[in-house]
Coordinates of C-alpha atoms and ligand atoms in Angstrom, one line a residue:
X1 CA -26.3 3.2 31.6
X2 CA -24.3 6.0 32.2
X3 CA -23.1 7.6 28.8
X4 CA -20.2 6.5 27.5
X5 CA -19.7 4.0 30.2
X6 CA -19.7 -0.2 29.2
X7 CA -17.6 -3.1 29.5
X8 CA -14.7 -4.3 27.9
X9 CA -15.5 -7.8 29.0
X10 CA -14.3 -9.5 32.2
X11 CA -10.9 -8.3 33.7
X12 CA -9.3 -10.0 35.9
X13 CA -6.8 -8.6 38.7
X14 CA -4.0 -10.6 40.7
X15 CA -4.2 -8.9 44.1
X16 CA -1.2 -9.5 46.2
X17 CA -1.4 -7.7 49.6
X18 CA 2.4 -8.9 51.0
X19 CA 3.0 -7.9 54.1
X20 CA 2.7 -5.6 56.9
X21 CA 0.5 -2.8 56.0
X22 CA 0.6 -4.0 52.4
X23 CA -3.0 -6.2 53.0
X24 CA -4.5 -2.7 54.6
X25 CA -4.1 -0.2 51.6
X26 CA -4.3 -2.8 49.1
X27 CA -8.2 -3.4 51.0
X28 CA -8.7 0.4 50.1
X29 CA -7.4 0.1 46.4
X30 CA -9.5 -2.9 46.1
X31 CA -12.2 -1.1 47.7
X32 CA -11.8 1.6 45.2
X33 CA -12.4 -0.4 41.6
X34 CA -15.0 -2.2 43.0
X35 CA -16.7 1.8 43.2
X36 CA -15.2 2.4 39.8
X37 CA -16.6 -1.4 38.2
X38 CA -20.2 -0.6 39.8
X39 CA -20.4 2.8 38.5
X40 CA -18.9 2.4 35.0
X41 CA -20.0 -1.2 34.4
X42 CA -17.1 -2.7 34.4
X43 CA -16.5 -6.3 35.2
X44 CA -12.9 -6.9 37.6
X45 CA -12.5 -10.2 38.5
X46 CA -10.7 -10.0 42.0
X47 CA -8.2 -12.8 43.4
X48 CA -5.8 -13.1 46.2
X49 CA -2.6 -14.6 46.1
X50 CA 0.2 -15.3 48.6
X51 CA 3.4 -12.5 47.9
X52 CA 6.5 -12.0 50.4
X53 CA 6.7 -13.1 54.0
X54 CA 2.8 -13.8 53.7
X55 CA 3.9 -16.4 51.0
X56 CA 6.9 -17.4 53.5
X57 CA 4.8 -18.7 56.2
X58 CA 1.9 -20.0 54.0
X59 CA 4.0 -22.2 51.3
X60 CA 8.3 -21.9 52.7
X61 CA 8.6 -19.4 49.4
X62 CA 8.3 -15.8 49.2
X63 CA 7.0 -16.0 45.4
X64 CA 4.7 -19.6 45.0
X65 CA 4.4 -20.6 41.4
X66 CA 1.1 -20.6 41.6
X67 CA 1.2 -16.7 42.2
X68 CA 3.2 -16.3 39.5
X69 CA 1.1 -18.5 37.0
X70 CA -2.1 -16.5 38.3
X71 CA -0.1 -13.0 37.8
X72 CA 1.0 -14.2 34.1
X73 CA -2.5 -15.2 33.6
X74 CA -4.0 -12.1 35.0
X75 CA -4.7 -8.4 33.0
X76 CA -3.3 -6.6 35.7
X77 CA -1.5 -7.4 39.3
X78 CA -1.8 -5.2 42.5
X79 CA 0.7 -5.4 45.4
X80 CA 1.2 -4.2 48.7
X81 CA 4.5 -4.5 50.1
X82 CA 6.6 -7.5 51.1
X83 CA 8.8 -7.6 54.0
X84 CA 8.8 -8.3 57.9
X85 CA 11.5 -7.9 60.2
X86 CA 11.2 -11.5 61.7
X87 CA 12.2 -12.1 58.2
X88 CA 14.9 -10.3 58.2
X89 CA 17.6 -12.7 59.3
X90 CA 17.1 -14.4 55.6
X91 CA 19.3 -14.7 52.8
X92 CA 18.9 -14.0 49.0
X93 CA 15.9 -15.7 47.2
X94 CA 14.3 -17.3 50.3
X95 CA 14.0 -13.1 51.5
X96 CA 10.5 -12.0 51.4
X97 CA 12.2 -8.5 49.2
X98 CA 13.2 -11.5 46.6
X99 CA 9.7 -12.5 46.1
X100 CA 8.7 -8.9 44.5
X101 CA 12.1 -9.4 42.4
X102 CA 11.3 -12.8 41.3
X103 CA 7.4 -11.5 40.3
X104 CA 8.8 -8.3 38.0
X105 CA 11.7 -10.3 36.3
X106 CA 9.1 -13.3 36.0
X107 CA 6.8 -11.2 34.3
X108 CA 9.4 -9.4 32.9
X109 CA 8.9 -5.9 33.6
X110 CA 11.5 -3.1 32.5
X111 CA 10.2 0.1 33.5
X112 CA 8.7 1.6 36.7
X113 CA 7.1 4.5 36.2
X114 CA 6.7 6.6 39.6
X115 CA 4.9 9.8 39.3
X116 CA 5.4 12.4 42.0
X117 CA 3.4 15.7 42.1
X118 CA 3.1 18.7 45.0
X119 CA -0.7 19.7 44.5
X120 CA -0.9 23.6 46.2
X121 CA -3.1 20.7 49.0
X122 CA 0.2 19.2 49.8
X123 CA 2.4 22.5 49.8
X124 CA 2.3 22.7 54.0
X125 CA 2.9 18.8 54.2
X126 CA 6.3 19.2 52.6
X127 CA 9.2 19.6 55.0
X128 CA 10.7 21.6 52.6
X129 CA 10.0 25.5 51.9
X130 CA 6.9 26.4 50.0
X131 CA 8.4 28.0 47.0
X132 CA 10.6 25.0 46.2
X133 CA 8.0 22.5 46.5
X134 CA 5.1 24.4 44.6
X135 CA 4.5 23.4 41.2
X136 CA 6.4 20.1 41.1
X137 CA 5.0 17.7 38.5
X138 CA 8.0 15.1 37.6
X139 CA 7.9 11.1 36.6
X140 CA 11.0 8.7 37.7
X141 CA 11.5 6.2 35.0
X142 CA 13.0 3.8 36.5
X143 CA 14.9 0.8 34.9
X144 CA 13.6 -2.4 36.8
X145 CA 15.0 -5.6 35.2
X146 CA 18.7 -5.0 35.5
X147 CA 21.3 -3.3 37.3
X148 CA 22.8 -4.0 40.6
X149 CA 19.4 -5.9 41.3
X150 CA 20.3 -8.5 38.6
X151 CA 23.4 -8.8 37.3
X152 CA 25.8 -11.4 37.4
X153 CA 28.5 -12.7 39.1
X154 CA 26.7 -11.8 42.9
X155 CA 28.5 -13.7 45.6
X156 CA 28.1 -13.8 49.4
X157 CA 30.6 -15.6 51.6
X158 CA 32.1 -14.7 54.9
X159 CA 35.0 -13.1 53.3
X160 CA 33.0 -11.2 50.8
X161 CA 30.0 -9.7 49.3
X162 CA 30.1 -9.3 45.3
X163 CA 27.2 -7.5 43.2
X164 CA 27.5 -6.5 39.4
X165 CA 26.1 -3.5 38.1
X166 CA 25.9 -4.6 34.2
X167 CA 23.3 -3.1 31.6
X168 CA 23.2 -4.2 27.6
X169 CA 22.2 -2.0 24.9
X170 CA 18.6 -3.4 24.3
X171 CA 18.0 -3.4 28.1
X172 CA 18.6 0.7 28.2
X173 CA 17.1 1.4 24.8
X174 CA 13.9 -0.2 26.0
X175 CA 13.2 1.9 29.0
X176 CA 14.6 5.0 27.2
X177 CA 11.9 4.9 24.6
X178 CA 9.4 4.4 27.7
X179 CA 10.7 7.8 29.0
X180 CA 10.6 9.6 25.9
X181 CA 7.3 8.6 25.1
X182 CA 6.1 9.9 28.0
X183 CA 8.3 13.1 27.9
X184 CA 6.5 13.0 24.5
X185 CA 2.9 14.0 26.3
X186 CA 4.0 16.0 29.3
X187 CA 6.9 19.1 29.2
X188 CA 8.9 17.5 26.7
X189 CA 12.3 17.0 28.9
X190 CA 14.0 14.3 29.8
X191 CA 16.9 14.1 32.3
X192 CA 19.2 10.6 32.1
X193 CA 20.7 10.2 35.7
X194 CA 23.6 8.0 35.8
X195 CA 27.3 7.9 37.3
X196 CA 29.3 8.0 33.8
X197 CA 32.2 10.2 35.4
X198 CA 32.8 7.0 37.1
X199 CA 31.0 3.3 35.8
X200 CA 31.0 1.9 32.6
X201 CA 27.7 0.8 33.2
X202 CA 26.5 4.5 33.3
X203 CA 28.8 5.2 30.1
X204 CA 27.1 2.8 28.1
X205 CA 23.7 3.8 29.5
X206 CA 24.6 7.8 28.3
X207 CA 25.4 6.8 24.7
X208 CA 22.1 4.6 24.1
X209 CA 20.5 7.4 25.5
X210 CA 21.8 10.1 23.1
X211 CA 21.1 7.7 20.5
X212 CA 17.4 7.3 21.5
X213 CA 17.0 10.8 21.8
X214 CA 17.2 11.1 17.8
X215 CA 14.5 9.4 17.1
X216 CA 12.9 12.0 19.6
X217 CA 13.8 16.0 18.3
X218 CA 11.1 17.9 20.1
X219 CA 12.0 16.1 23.4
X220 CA 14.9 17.8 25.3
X221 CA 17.4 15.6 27.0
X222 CA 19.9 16.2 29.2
X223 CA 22.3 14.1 31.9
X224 CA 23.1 14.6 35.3
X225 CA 25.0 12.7 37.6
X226 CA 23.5 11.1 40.0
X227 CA 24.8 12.9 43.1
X228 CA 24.3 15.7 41.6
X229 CA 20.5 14.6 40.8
X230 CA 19.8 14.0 44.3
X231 CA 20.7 17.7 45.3
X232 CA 18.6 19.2 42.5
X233 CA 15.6 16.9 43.5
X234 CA 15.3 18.8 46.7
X235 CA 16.5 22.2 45.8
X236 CA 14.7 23.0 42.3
X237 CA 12.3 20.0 41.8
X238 CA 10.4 22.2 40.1
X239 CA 12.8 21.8 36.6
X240 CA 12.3 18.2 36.0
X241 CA 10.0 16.8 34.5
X242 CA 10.9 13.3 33.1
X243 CA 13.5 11.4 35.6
X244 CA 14.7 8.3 33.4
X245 CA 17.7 5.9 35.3
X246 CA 18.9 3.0 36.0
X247 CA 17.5 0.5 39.3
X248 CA 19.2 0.9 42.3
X249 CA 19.8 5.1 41.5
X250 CA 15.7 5.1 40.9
X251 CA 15.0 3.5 44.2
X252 CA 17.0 6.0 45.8
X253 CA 15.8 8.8 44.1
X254 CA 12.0 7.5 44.4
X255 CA 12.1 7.8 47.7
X256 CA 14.0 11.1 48.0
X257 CA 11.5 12.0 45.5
X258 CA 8.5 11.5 48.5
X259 CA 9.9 14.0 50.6
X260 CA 8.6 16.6 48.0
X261 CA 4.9 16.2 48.6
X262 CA 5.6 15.4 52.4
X263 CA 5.0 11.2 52.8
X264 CA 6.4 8.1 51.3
X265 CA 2.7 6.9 51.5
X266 CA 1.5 9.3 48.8
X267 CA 3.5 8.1 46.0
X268 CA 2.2 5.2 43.3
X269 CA 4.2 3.5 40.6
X270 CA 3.3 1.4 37.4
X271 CA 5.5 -1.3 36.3
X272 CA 5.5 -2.2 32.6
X273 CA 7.2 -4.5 30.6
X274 CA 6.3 -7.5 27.9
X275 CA 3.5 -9.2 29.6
X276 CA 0.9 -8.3 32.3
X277 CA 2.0 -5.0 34.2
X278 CA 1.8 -4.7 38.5
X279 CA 1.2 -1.8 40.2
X280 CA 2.2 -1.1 43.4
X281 CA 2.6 2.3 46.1
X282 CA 6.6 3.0 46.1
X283 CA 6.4 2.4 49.7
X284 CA 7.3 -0.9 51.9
X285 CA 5.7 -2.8 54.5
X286 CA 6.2 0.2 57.3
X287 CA 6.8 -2.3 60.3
X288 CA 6.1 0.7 62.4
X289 CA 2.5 1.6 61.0
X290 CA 1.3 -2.1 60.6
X291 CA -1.9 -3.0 62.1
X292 CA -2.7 0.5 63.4
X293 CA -4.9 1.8 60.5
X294 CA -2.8 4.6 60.1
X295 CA -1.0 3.5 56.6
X296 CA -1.9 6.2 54.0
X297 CA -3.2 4.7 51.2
X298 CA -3.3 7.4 48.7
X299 CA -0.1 5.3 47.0
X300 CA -2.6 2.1 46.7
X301 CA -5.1 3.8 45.7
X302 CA -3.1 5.9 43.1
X303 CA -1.9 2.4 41.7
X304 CA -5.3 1.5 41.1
X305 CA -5.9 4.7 38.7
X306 CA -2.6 4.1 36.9
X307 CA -4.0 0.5 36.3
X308 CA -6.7 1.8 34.9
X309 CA -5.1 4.0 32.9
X310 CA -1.9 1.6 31.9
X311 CA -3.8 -1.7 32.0
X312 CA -7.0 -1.1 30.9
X313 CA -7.1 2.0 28.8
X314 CA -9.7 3.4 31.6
X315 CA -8.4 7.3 31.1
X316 CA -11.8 8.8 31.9
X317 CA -11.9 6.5 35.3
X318 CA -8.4 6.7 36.3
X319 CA -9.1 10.8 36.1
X320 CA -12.1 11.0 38.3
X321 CA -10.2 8.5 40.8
X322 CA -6.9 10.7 40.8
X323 CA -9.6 14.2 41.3
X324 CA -11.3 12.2 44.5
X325 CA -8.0 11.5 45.7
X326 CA -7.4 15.6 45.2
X327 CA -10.4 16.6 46.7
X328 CA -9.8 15.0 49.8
X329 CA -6.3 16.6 50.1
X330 CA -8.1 19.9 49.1
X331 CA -10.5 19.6 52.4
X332 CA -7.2 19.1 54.3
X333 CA -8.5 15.0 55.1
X334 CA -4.9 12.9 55.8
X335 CA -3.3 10.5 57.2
X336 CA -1.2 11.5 60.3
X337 CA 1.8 11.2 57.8
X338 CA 0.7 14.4 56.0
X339 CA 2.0 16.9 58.3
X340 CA -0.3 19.7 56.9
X341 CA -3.5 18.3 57.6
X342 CA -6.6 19.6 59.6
X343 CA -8.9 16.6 59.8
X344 CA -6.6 13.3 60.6
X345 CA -7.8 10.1 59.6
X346 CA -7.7 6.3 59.7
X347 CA -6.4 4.3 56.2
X348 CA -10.3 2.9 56.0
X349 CA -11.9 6.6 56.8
X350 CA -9.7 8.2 53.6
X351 CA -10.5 5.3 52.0
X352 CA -14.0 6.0 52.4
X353 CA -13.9 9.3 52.1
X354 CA -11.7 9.4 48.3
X355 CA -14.9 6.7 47.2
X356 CA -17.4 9.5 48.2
X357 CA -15.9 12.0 46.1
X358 CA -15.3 9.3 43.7
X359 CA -19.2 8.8 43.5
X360 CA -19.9 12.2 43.4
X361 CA -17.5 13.0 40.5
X362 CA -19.0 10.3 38.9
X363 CA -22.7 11.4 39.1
X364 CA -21.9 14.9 38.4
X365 CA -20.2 13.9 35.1
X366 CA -23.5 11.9 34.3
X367 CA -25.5 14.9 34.5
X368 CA -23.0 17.2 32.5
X369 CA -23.1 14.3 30.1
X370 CA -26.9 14.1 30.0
X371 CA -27.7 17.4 29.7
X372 CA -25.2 18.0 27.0
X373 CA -26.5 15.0 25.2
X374 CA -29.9 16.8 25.6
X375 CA -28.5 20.1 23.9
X376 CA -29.0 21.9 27.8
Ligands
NAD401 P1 9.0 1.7 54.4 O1 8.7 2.2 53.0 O2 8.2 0.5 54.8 O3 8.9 2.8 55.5 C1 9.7 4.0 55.5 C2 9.0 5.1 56.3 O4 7.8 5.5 55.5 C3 8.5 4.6 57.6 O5 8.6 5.7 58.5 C4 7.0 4.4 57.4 O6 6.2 4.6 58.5 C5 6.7 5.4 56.3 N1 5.6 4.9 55.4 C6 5.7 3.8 54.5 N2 4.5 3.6 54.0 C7 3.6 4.5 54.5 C8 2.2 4.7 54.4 N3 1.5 4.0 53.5 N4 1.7 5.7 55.1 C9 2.4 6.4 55.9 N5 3.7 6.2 56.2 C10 4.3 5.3 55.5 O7 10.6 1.3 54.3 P2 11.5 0.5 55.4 O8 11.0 0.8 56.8 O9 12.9 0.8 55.0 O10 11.2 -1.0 55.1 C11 10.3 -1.9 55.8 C12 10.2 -3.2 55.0 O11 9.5 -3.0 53.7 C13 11.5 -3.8 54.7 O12 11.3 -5.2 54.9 C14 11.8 -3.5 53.2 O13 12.6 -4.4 52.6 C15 10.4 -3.5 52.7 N6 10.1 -2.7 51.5 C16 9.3 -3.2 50.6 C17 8.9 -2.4 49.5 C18 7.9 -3.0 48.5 O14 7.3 -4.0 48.8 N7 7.8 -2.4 47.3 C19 9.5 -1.2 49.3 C20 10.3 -0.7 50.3 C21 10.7 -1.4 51.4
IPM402 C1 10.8 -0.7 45.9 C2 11.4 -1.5 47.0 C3 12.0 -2.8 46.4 C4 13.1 -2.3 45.4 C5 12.6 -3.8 47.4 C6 11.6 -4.2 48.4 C7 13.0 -5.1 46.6 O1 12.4 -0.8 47.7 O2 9.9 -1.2 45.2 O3 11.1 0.5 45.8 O4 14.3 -2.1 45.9 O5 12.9 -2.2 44.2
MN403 MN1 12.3 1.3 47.3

């Protein structure tokens, strides 16, 4: 046995492919920890469960309680995306987008974390001029259990549509401390986006911030408005480094945020919260790329490392997974998303090709390992 290497006992991991091309980069994250399980000795328990439109046809409800008890039950969940468009003429909870809302607040999940990062690989993928794209290294916090998303009254009748964007004190102080923990390990700054020039939402959301931040000195914080936010993100990405705000803004921003490093199929996210945590790319069910084998799944596959990292405490793993994933990039391999590759491939080939590296890394660590151990 490799040294160092072991198991922490049977895992077991929820995997809900959704819709669209949700089922073809989940297969490659899948894919993916079965490599990491065989060469570390690890024991994941896979199992598939309805999600979405899938969940739609198969049982009349986009989120089945049966997927929910086996998530609950679960150490970790893996997605893919939900929605269709011959779903789309659907209202509220019986929409396939109400499904994945249903699974976070049921397993009550509060913060989304969504790293994005512009490795010198990705510079020439990025529609946007080298120099303002190099070095970028930020993380979105995003608040995931209320907001627009939840709060209450929401109405919908012919005459009017009626959404409430409402936040408590406990609800913000919870995800703040999530972002200043990990401002804690990184560059130490946090930027709170919110509309307090304008909502009392975003008013309350600034003070329990500043309070937070006390219990924080050697983290920076500042605000921004969230207009103002969205400019920076694509003119000086490079100065942020922790991104913390509320729902509906951090959707927005997330995928604003994809633009930097050049596709919406690069970018992973972690959810967290009290119980079992999901992890899922930051990208949808891309209607146009479904069943083409063209779906990047770098965003999969990076979920897959943060769940080891998040879930399972697997930092050496999730490491070597996240430096295959950069090695590829590095030979110029991509999907036909990434604009500034030389060698285009199919979501199975990258697939395939991130497990080589994977293997390699793996092996090559075994002999550092073994020849240190032997005092070579
Ligand atoms: P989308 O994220 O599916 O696609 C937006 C663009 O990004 C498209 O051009 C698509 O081709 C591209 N893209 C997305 N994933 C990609 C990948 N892996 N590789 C390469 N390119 C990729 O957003 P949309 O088109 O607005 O929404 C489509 C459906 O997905 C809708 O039903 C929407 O509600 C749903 N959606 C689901 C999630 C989720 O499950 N988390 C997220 C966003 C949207
Ligand atoms: C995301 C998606 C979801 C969201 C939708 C599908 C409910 O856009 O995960 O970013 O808005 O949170
Ligand atoms: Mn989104």
């Amino acid at each position: 046995m490799r040294p160092g290497s072991g198991t922490g006992g049977a895992r077991t991991i929820a995997v809900l492919p959704g819709d669209g091309v949700g089922p073809e980069v989940t297969a490659e994250a899948v894919a993916c920890l079965e490599l990491v399980a065989a060469e570390f000795f690890h024991d994941f328990r896979f199992a598939t469960h309805p999600v979405g439109g899938a969940a739609l046809d198969a049982c009349g409800v986009p989120l089945p309680p049966a997927t929910l008890d086996a998530c609950r039950r679960a150490d970790a969940v893996l997605l893919g995306a939900v929605g269709a468009p011959r779903h789309d003429h659907l209202q509220g909870a019986l929409r396939p987008e109400s499904g994945l809302l249903q699974l976070r607040a049921g397993l009550g999940l509060f913060a989304n974390l969504r790293p994005v990062s512009v490795p010198e690989a990705l510079v020439a993928s990025s529609p946007l001029r080298p120099e303002i794209v190099r070095g970028v290294d930020l993380l979105i916090v995003r608040e995931l259990a209320g907001g627009l998303y939840f709060g209450e009254p929401r109405e919908l009748t012919a005459e009017r549509g009626l959404n409430t964007m409402a936040y408590s004190v406990p609800e913000v102080e919870r995800v703040a401390r999530v972002a200043f923990e990990a401002a804690r390990l990184r560059r130490k700054q946090v930027t709170s986006v919110d509309k307090a020039n304008v909502l009392e939402a975003s008013r309350l959301w600034r003070d329990v911030v500043t309070r937070v931040a006390k219990d924080y000195p050697e983290v920076t914080l500042e605000h921004q408005y969230v207009d103002s936010a969205a400019m920076a993100l694509i003119t000086r990405p490079a100065r942020f480094d922790v991104v913390l705000t509320e729902n509906l803004f951090g959707d927005i921003l997330s995928d604003e945020a994809a633009v930097l490093p050049g596709s919406l199929g690069l970018l992973p996210s972690a959810s967290l919260g009290i119980g079992t945590s999901l992890f899922e790319p930051v990208h949808g069910s891309a209607p146009d790329l479904s069943g083409r084998g063209l779906a990047n799944p770098i965003g999969a596959i990076a979920s897959a490392a943060l769940m080891l990292r998040h879930a399972f405490g697997l930092e050496r793993e999730a490491r070597l997974l996240e430096e295959a994933i950069g090695r590829v990039l590095e030979e110029g391999a991509g999907t036909p998303d990434l604009a500034g590759a030389t060698e285009t491939l199919g979501t199975a080939e990258l697939g395939d090709r991130i497990r080589r590296h994977f293997s390699e890394l793996a092996w090559s660590g075994t002999s550092r390992g073994l020849a240190a151990s032997l005092g070579a």
